mmCIF file of N, CA and C in Angstrom:
data_model
loop_
_atom_site.group_PDB
_atom_site.id
_atom_site.type_symbol
_atom_site.label_atom_id
_atom_site.label_comp_id
_atom_site.label_asym_id
_atom_site.label_seq_id
_atom_site.Cartn_x
_atom_site.Cartn_y
_atom_site.Cartn_z
ATOM 1 N N MET T 18 0.854 -1.166 0.000
ATOM 2 C CA MET T 18 0.000 0.000 0.000
ATOM 3 C C MET T 18 0.901 1.231 0.000
ATOM 4 N N ASN T 19 0.646 2.136 -0.925
ATOM 5 C CA ASN T 19 1.436 3.349 -1.069
ATOM 6 C C ASN T 19 0.599 4.547 -0.619
ATOM 7 N N ILE T 20 0.947 5.121 0.529
ATOM 8 C CA ILE T 20 0.237 6.280 1.058
ATOM 9 C C ILE T 20 1.125 7.506 0.877
ATOM 10 N N ILE T 21 0.592 8.524 0.210
ATOM 11 C CA ILE T 21 1.351 9.751 -0.015
ATOM 12 C C ILE T 21 0.685 10.893 0.750
ATOM 13 N N PHE T 22 1.429 11.429 1.701
ATOM 14 C CA PHE T 22 0.985 12.588 2.467
ATOM 15 C C PHE T 22 1.390 13.859 1.722
ATOM 16 N N PRO T 23 0.692 14.955 1.960
ATOM 17 C CA PRO T 23 1.100 16.224 1.344
ATOM 18 C C PRO T 23 2.522 16.595 1.777
ATOM 19 N N ASP T 24 3.233 17.309 0.919
ATOM 20 C CA ASP T 24 4.607 17.720 1.228
ATOM 21 C C ASP T 24 4.687 18.559 2.495
ATOM 22 N N TRP T 25 3.651 19.336 2.765
ATOM 23 C CA TRP T 25 3.669 20.233 3.920
ATOM 24 C C TRP T 25 3.463 19.510 5.249
ATOM 25 N N PHE T 26 3.084 18.227 5.214
ATOM 26 C CA PHE T 26 2.851 17.489 6.457
ATOM 27 C C PHE T 26 4.182 16.919 6.947
ATOM 28 N N ASP T 27 4.897 17.742 7.720
ATOM 29 C CA ASP T 27 6.197 17.340 8.250
ATOM 30 C C ASP T 27 6.095 17.122 9.759
ATOM 31 N N GLU T 28 7.229 16.927 10.420
ATOM 32 C CA GLU T 28 7.225 16.654 11.864
ATOM 33 C C GLU T 28 6.657 17.828 12.663
ATOM 34 N N LEU T 29 6.941 19.053 12.235
ATOM 35 C CA LEU T 29 6.408 20.222 12.936
ATOM 36 C C LEU T 29 4.889 20.284 12.798
ATOM 37 N N THR T 30 4.388 20.041 11.592
ATOM 38 C CA THR T 30 2.936 20.038 11.373
ATOM 39 C C THR T 30 2.283 18.947 12.195
ATOM 40 N N GLU T 31 2.896 17.775 12.228
ATOM 41 C CA GLU T 31 2.343 16.680 13.028
ATOM 42 C C GLU T 31 2.283 17.075 14.504
ATOM 43 N N PHE T 32 3.319 17.713 15.003
ATOM 44 C CA PHE T 32 3.342 18.172 16.386
ATOM 45 C C PHE T 32 2.213 19.177 16.635
ATOM 46 N N GLU T 33 2.031 20.111 15.702
ATOM 47 C CA GLU T 33 0.996 21.140 15.855
ATOM 48 C C GLU T 33 -0.413 20.545 15.839
ATOM 49 N N VAL T 34 -0.697 19.656 14.885
ATOM 50 C CA VAL T 34 -2.053 19.094 14.809
ATOM 51 C C VAL T 34 -2.326 18.149 15.977
ATOM 52 N N LYS T 35 -1.299 17.485 16.449
ATOM 53 C CA LYS T 35 -1.458 16.623 17.626
ATOM 54 C C LYS T 35 -1.873 17.473 18.824
ATOM 55 N N ASN T 36 -1.267 18.639 18.987
ATOM 56 C CA ASN T 36 -1.595 19.520 20.101
ATOM 57 C C ASN T 36 -2.921 20.237 19.918
ATOM 58 N N LYS T 37 -3.276 20.566 18.699
ATOM 59 C CA LYS T 37 -4.560 21.231 18.430
ATOM 60 C C LYS T 37 -5.720 20.244 18.503
ATOM 61 N N GLY T 38 -5.453 18.991 18.145
ATOM 62 C CA GLY T 38 -6.492 17.967 18.231
ATOM 63 C C GLY T 38 -7.364 17.841 17.001
ATOM 64 N N PHE T 39 -6.963 18.465 15.904
ATOM 65 C CA PHE T 39 -7.748 18.317 14.681
ATOM 66 C C PHE T 39 -6.897 18.566 13.449
ATOM 67 N N LEU T 40 -7.363 18.008 12.345
ATOM 68 C CA LEU T 40 -6.749 18.191 11.030
ATOM 69 C C LEU T 40 -7.885 18.073 10.021
ATOM 70 N N LEU T 41 -8.317 19.200 9.476
ATOM 71 C CA LEU T 41 -9.518 19.237 8.644
ATOM 72 C C LEU T 41 -9.205 19.152 7.157
ATOM 73 N N ASN T 42 -10.102 18.474 6.433
ATOM 74 C CA ASN T 42 -10.014 18.368 4.973
ATOM 75 C C ASN T 42 -8.619 17.961 4.523
ATOM 76 N N PHE T 43 -8.127 16.898 5.125
ATOM 77 C CA PHE T 43 -6.772 16.407 4.871
ATOM 78 C C PHE T 43 -6.808 15.404 3.727
ATOM 79 N N THR T 44 -6.090 15.716 2.668
ATOM 80 C CA THR T 44 -6.086 14.881 1.471
ATOM 81 C C THR T 44 -4.828 14.013 1.435
ATOM 82 N N VAL T 45 -5.027 12.726 1.234
ATOM 83 C CA VAL T 45 -3.929 11.782 1.036
ATOM 84 C C VAL T 45 -4.229 10.971 -0.216
ATOM 85 N N PHE T 46 -3.177 10.451 -0.803
ATOM 86 C CA PHE T 46 -3.322 9.556 -1.958
ATOM 87 C C PHE T 46 -2.887 8.169 -1.541
ATOM 88 N N VAL T 47 -3.744 7.202 -1.817
ATOM 89 C CA VAL T 47 -3.446 5.802 -1.515
ATOM 90 C C VAL T 47 -3.529 5.050 -2.829
ATOM 91 N N ASN T 48 -2.384 4.521 -3.263
ATOM 92 C CA ASN T 48 -2.308 3.835 -4.559
ATOM 93 C C ASN T 48 -2.941 4.682 -5.660
ATOM 94 N N ASP T 49 -2.572 5.967 -5.687
ATOM 95 C CA ASP T 49 -3.018 6.931 -6.699
ATOM 96 C C ASP T 49 -4.495 7.290 -6.624
ATOM 97 N N VAL T 50 -5.179 6.915 -5.548
ATOM 98 C CA VAL T 50 -6.579 7.296 -5.351
ATOM 99 C C VAL T 50 -6.614 8.355 -4.253
ATOM 100 N N GLU T 51 -7.319 9.450 -4.506
ATOM 101 C CA GLU T 51 -7.393 10.555 -3.558
ATOM 102 C C GLU T 51 -8.491 10.318 -2.522
ATOM 103 N N TYR T 52 -8.140 10.554 -1.248
ATOM 104 C CA TYR T 52 -9.088 10.484 -0.146
ATOM 105 C C TYR T 52 -8.968 11.766 0.669
ATOM 106 N N CYS T 53 -10.079 12.226 1.204
ATOM 107 C CA CYS T 53 -10.072 13.425 2.040
ATOM 108 C C CYS T 53 -10.837 13.121 3.333
ATOM 109 N N PHE T 54 -10.185 13.380 4.461
ATOM 110 C CA PHE T 54 -10.775 13.126 5.769
ATOM 111 C C PHE T 54 -10.544 14.317 6.675
ATOM 112 N N SER T 55 -11.393 14.452 7.676
ATOM 113 C CA SER T 55 -11.173 15.400 8.763
ATOM 114 C C SER T 55 -10.956 14.591 10.032
ATOM 115 N N PHE T 56 -9.800 14.791 10.659
ATOM 116 C CA PHE T 56 -9.427 14.029 11.844
ATOM 117 C C PHE T 56 -9.575 14.888 13.100
ATOM 118 N N TYR T 57 -10.141 14.289 14.132
ATOM 119 C CA TYR T 57 -10.275 14.930 15.448
ATOM 120 C C TYR T 57 -9.836 13.940 16.514
ATOM 121 N N ASP T 58 -9.287 14.485 17.619
ATOM 122 C CA ASP T 58 -9.230 13.651 18.817
ATOM 123 C C ASP T 58 -10.524 13.930 19.585
ATOM 124 N N ILE T 59 -10.875 13.058 20.502
ATOM 125 C CA ILE T 59 -12.188 13.133 21.134
ATOM 126 C C ILE T 59 -12.366 14.418 21.945
ATOM 127 N N HIS T 60 -11.296 14.900 22.565
ATOM 128 C CA HIS T 60 -11.406 16.104 23.392
ATOM 129 C C HIS T 60 -11.728 17.329 22.539
ATOM 130 N N ARG T 61 -11.043 17.467 21.415
ATOM 131 C CA ARG T 61 -11.310 18.608 20.529
ATOM 132 C C ARG T 61 -12.679 18.472 19.868
ATOM 133 N N LEU T 62 -13.054 17.249 19.525
ATOM 134 C CA LEU T 62 -14.370 17.037 18.921
ATOM 135 C C LEU T 62 -15.479 17.490 19.879
ATOM 136 N N ILE T 63 -15.381 17.111 21.134
ATOM 137 C CA ILE T 63 -16.395 17.516 22.112
ATOM 138 C C ILE T 63 -16.442 19.039 22.227
ATOM 139 N N GLN T 64 -15.290 19.666 22.280
ATOM 140 C CA GLN T 64 -15.226 21.127 22.376
ATOM 141 C C GLN T 64 -15.887 21.783 21.159
ATOM 142 N N ASP T 65 -15.518 21.350 19.954
ATOM 143 C CA ASP T 65 -16.093 21.937 18.740
ATOM 144 C C ASP T 65 -17.573 21.608 18.608
ATOM 145 N N TYR T 66 -17.945 20.397 19.001
ATOM 146 C CA TYR T 66 -19.355 20.006 18.960
ATOM 147 C C TYR T 66 -20.191 20.928 19.852
ATOM 148 N N GLU T 67 -19.745 21.122 21.073
ATOM 149 C CA GLU T 67 -20.508 21.946 22.012
ATOM 150 C C GLU T 67 -20.651 23.378 21.514
ATOM 151 N N GLU T 68 -19.585 23.943 20.988
ATOM 152 C CA GLU T 68 -19.647 25.306 20.463
ATOM 153 C C GLU T 68 -20.589 25.391 19.263
ATOM 154 N N THR T 69 -20.468 24.439 18.353
ATOM 155 C CA THR T 69 -21.264 24.470 17.125
ATOM 156 C C THR T 69 -22.730 24.168 17.393
ATOM 157 N N ILE T 70 -23.002 23.211 18.247
ATOM 158 C CA ILE T 70 -24.394 22.837 18.526
ATOM 159 C C ILE T 70 -25.127 23.996 19.205
ATOM 160 N N ASN T 71 -24.440 24.710 20.062
ATOM 161 C CA ASN T 71 -25.053 25.872 20.715
ATOM 162 C C ASN T 71 -25.298 27.007 19.722
ATOM 163 N N GLU T 72 -24.429 27.136 18.761
ATOM 164 C CA GLU T 72 -24.531 28.204 17.777
ATOM 165 C C GLU T 72 -25.522 27.884 16.661
ATOM 166 N N LEU T 73 -25.430 26.675 16.106
ATOM 167 C CA LEU T 73 -26.192 26.323 14.908
ATOM 168 C C LEU T 73 -27.296 25.298 15.138
ATOM 169 N N ASN T 74 -27.277 24.648 16.272
ATOM 170 C CA ASN T 74 -28.242 23.604 16.602
ATOM 171 C C ASN T 74 -28.007 22.305 15.822
ATOM 172 N N PHE T 75 -26.828 22.140 15.256
ATOM 173 C CA PHE T 75 -26.432 20.882 14.610
ATOM 174 C C PHE T 75 -24.915 20.871 14.482
ATOM 175 N N PHE T 76 -24.378 19.687 14.270
ATOM 176 C CA PHE T 76 -22.944 19.531 14.004
ATOM 177 C C PHE T 76 -22.803 18.599 12.826
ATOM 178 N N TYR T 77 -22.052 19.014 11.822
ATOM 179 C CA TYR T 77 -21.830 18.181 10.646
ATOM 180 C C TYR T 77 -20.401 18.378 10.167
ATOM 181 N N GLU T 78 -19.729 17.282 9.939
ATOM 182 C CA GLU T 78 -18.389 17.310 9.353
ATOM 183 C C GLU T 78 -18.272 16.102 8.443
ATOM 184 N N GLU T 79 -18.106 16.346 7.173
ATOM 185 C CA GLU T 79 -18.014 15.260 6.200
ATOM 186 C C GLU T 79 -16.718 14.476 6.403
ATOM 187 N N ASN T 80 -16.816 13.159 6.274
ATOM 188 C CA ASN T 80 -15.664 12.259 6.392
ATOM 189 C C ASN T 80 -14.903 12.437 7.711
ATOM 190 N N LEU T 81 -15.658 12.569 8.784
ATOM 191 C CA LEU T 81 -15.097 12.766 10.110
ATOM 192 C C LEU T 81 -14.524 11.460 10.654
ATOM 193 N N VAL T 82 -13.300 11.540 11.163
ATOM 194 C CA VAL T 82 -12.629 10.386 11.765
ATOM 195 C C VAL T 82 -12.128 10.803 13.140
ATOM 196 N N ILE T 83 -12.433 10.008 14.156
ATOM 197 C CA ILE T 83 -11.961 10.285 15.515
ATOM 198 C C ILE T 83 -10.789 9.345 15.804
ATOM 199 N N LEU T 84 -9.670 9.938 16.200
ATOM 200 C CA LEU T 84 -8.463 9.181 16.542
ATOM 201 C C LEU T 84 -8.084 9.472 17.987
ATOM 202 N N PRO T 85 -7.329 8.575 18.633
ATOM 203 C CA PRO T 85 -6.896 8.843 20.005
ATOM 204 C C PRO T 85 -6.052 10.118 20.087
ATOM 205 N N GLU T 86 -5.211 10.325 19.086
ATOM 206 C CA GLU T 86 -4.477 11.567 18.905
ATOM 207 C C GLU T 86 -4.090 11.653 17.431
ATOM 208 N N ILE T 87 -3.902 12.871 16.953
ATOM 209 C CA ILE T 87 -3.657 13.071 15.531
ATOM 210 C C ILE T 87 -2.160 12.939 15.256
ATOM 211 N N THR T 88 -1.759 11.750 14.833
ATOM 212 C CA THR T 88 -0.363 11.483 14.473
ATOM 213 C C THR T 88 -0.337 10.787 13.115
ATOM 214 N N LYS T 89 0.798 10.855 12.476
ATOM 215 C CA LYS T 89 0.953 10.200 11.177
ATOM 216 C C LYS T 89 0.709 8.701 11.298
ATOM 217 N N GLY T 90 1.225 8.099 12.355
ATOM 218 C CA GLY T 90 1.029 6.668 12.573
ATOM 219 C C GLY T 90 -0.438 6.298 12.724
ATOM 220 N N ASN T 91 -1.191 7.099 13.485
ATOM 221 C CA ASN T 91 -2.625 6.828 13.659
ATOM 222 C C ASN T 91 -3.394 7.043 12.363
ATOM 223 N N ILE T 92 -2.985 8.031 11.577
ATOM 224 C CA ILE T 92 -3.634 8.252 10.281
ATOM 225 C C ILE T 92 -3.376 7.078 9.352
ATOM 226 N N ILE T 93 -2.147 6.610 9.305
ATOM 227 C CA ILE T 93 -1.805 5.453 8.459
ATOM 228 C C ILE T 93 -2.590 4.222 8.912
ATOM 229 N N ASN T 94 -2.640 3.986 10.217
ATOM 230 C CA ASN T 94 -3.393 2.852 10.746
ATOM 231 C C ASN T 94 -4.862 2.942 10.357
ATOM 232 N N PHE T 95 -5.455 4.133 10.497
ATOM 233 C CA PHE T 95 -6.847 4.318 10.104
ATOM 234 C C PHE T 95 -7.034 4.020 8.617
ATOM 235 N N ILE T 96 -6.192 4.605 7.778
ATOM 236 C CA ILE T 96 -6.343 4.420 6.327
ATOM 237 C C ILE T 96 -6.263 2.946 5.976
ATOM 238 N N HIS T 97 -5.290 2.262 6.526
ATOM 239 C CA HIS T 97 -5.134 0.833 6.248
ATOM 240 C C HIS T 97 -6.387 0.060 6.657
ATOM 241 N N ASN T 98 -6.860 0.277 7.863
ATOM 242 C CA ASN T 98 -8.040 -0.445 8.348
ATOM 243 C C ASN T 98 -9.322 -0.020 7.635
ATOM 244 N N TYR T 99 -9.448 1.244 7.299
ATOM 245 C CA TYR T 99 -10.621 1.747 6.564
ATOM 246 C C TYR T 99 -10.710 1.086 5.195
ATOM 247 N N LEU T 100 -9.600 1.016 4.498
ATOM 248 C CA LEU T 100 -9.618 0.434 3.161
ATOM 249 C C LEU T 100 -9.888 -1.065 3.201
ATOM 250 N N ILE T 101 -9.342 -1.757 4.189
ATOM 251 C CA ILE T 101 -9.618 -3.187 4.324
ATOM 252 C C ILE T 101 -11.094 -3.410 4.638
ATOM 253 N N LYS T 102 -11.637 -2.640 5.583
ATOM 254 C CA LYS T 102 -13.038 -2.792 5.979
ATOM 255 C C LYS T 102 -13.979 -2.533 4.801
ATOM 256 N N ASN T 103 -13.612 -1.609 3.946
ATOM 257 C CA ASN T 103 -14.452 -1.238 2.817
ATOM 258 C C ASN T 103 -14.074 -1.973 1.534
ATOM 259 N N ASN T 104 -13.290 -3.048 1.704
ATOM 260 C CA ASN T 104 -12.929 -3.929 0.591
ATOM 261 C C ASN T 104 -12.311 -3.190 -0.587
ATOM 262 N N LYS T 105 -11.448 -2.228 -0.273
ATOM 263 C CA LYS T 105 -10.735 -1.503 -1.323
ATOM 264 C C LYS T 105 -9.494 -2.300 -1.694
ATOM 265 N N ASP T 106 -9.096 -2.207 -2.938
ATOM 266 C CA ASP T 106 -7.886 -2.861 -3.402
ATOM 267 C C ASP T 106 -6.701 -2.012 -2.970
ATOM 268 N N ILE T 107 -5.986 -2.475 -1.927
ATOM 269 C CA ILE T 107 -4.901 -1.654 -1.374
ATOM 270 C C ILE T 107 -3.519 -2.146 -1.766
ATOM 271 N N TYR T 108 -3.409 -3.225 -2.486
ATOM 272 C CA TYR T 108 -2.083 -3.725 -2.835
ATOM 273 C C TYR T 108 -1.889 -3.793 -4.329
#
């Protein structure tokens, strides 16, 4: 499985998103197929949910994925398991 992260996703960016608890509209290529996800850790999701639900009376985020923390390793693990679960050709 060939996963290509954007060039701008380096160690500093990973550190920043891990501390912020979210990474929105993140595009990766897996075997030349483009995927876009929004990643949250549970603490940031609850915070954003509460703010948004009070403001708009709903919360919606397309392709939302909750991870224990936003790291490259957790993103790779999610992508691998997501593609297997959805019977995608990953090899």
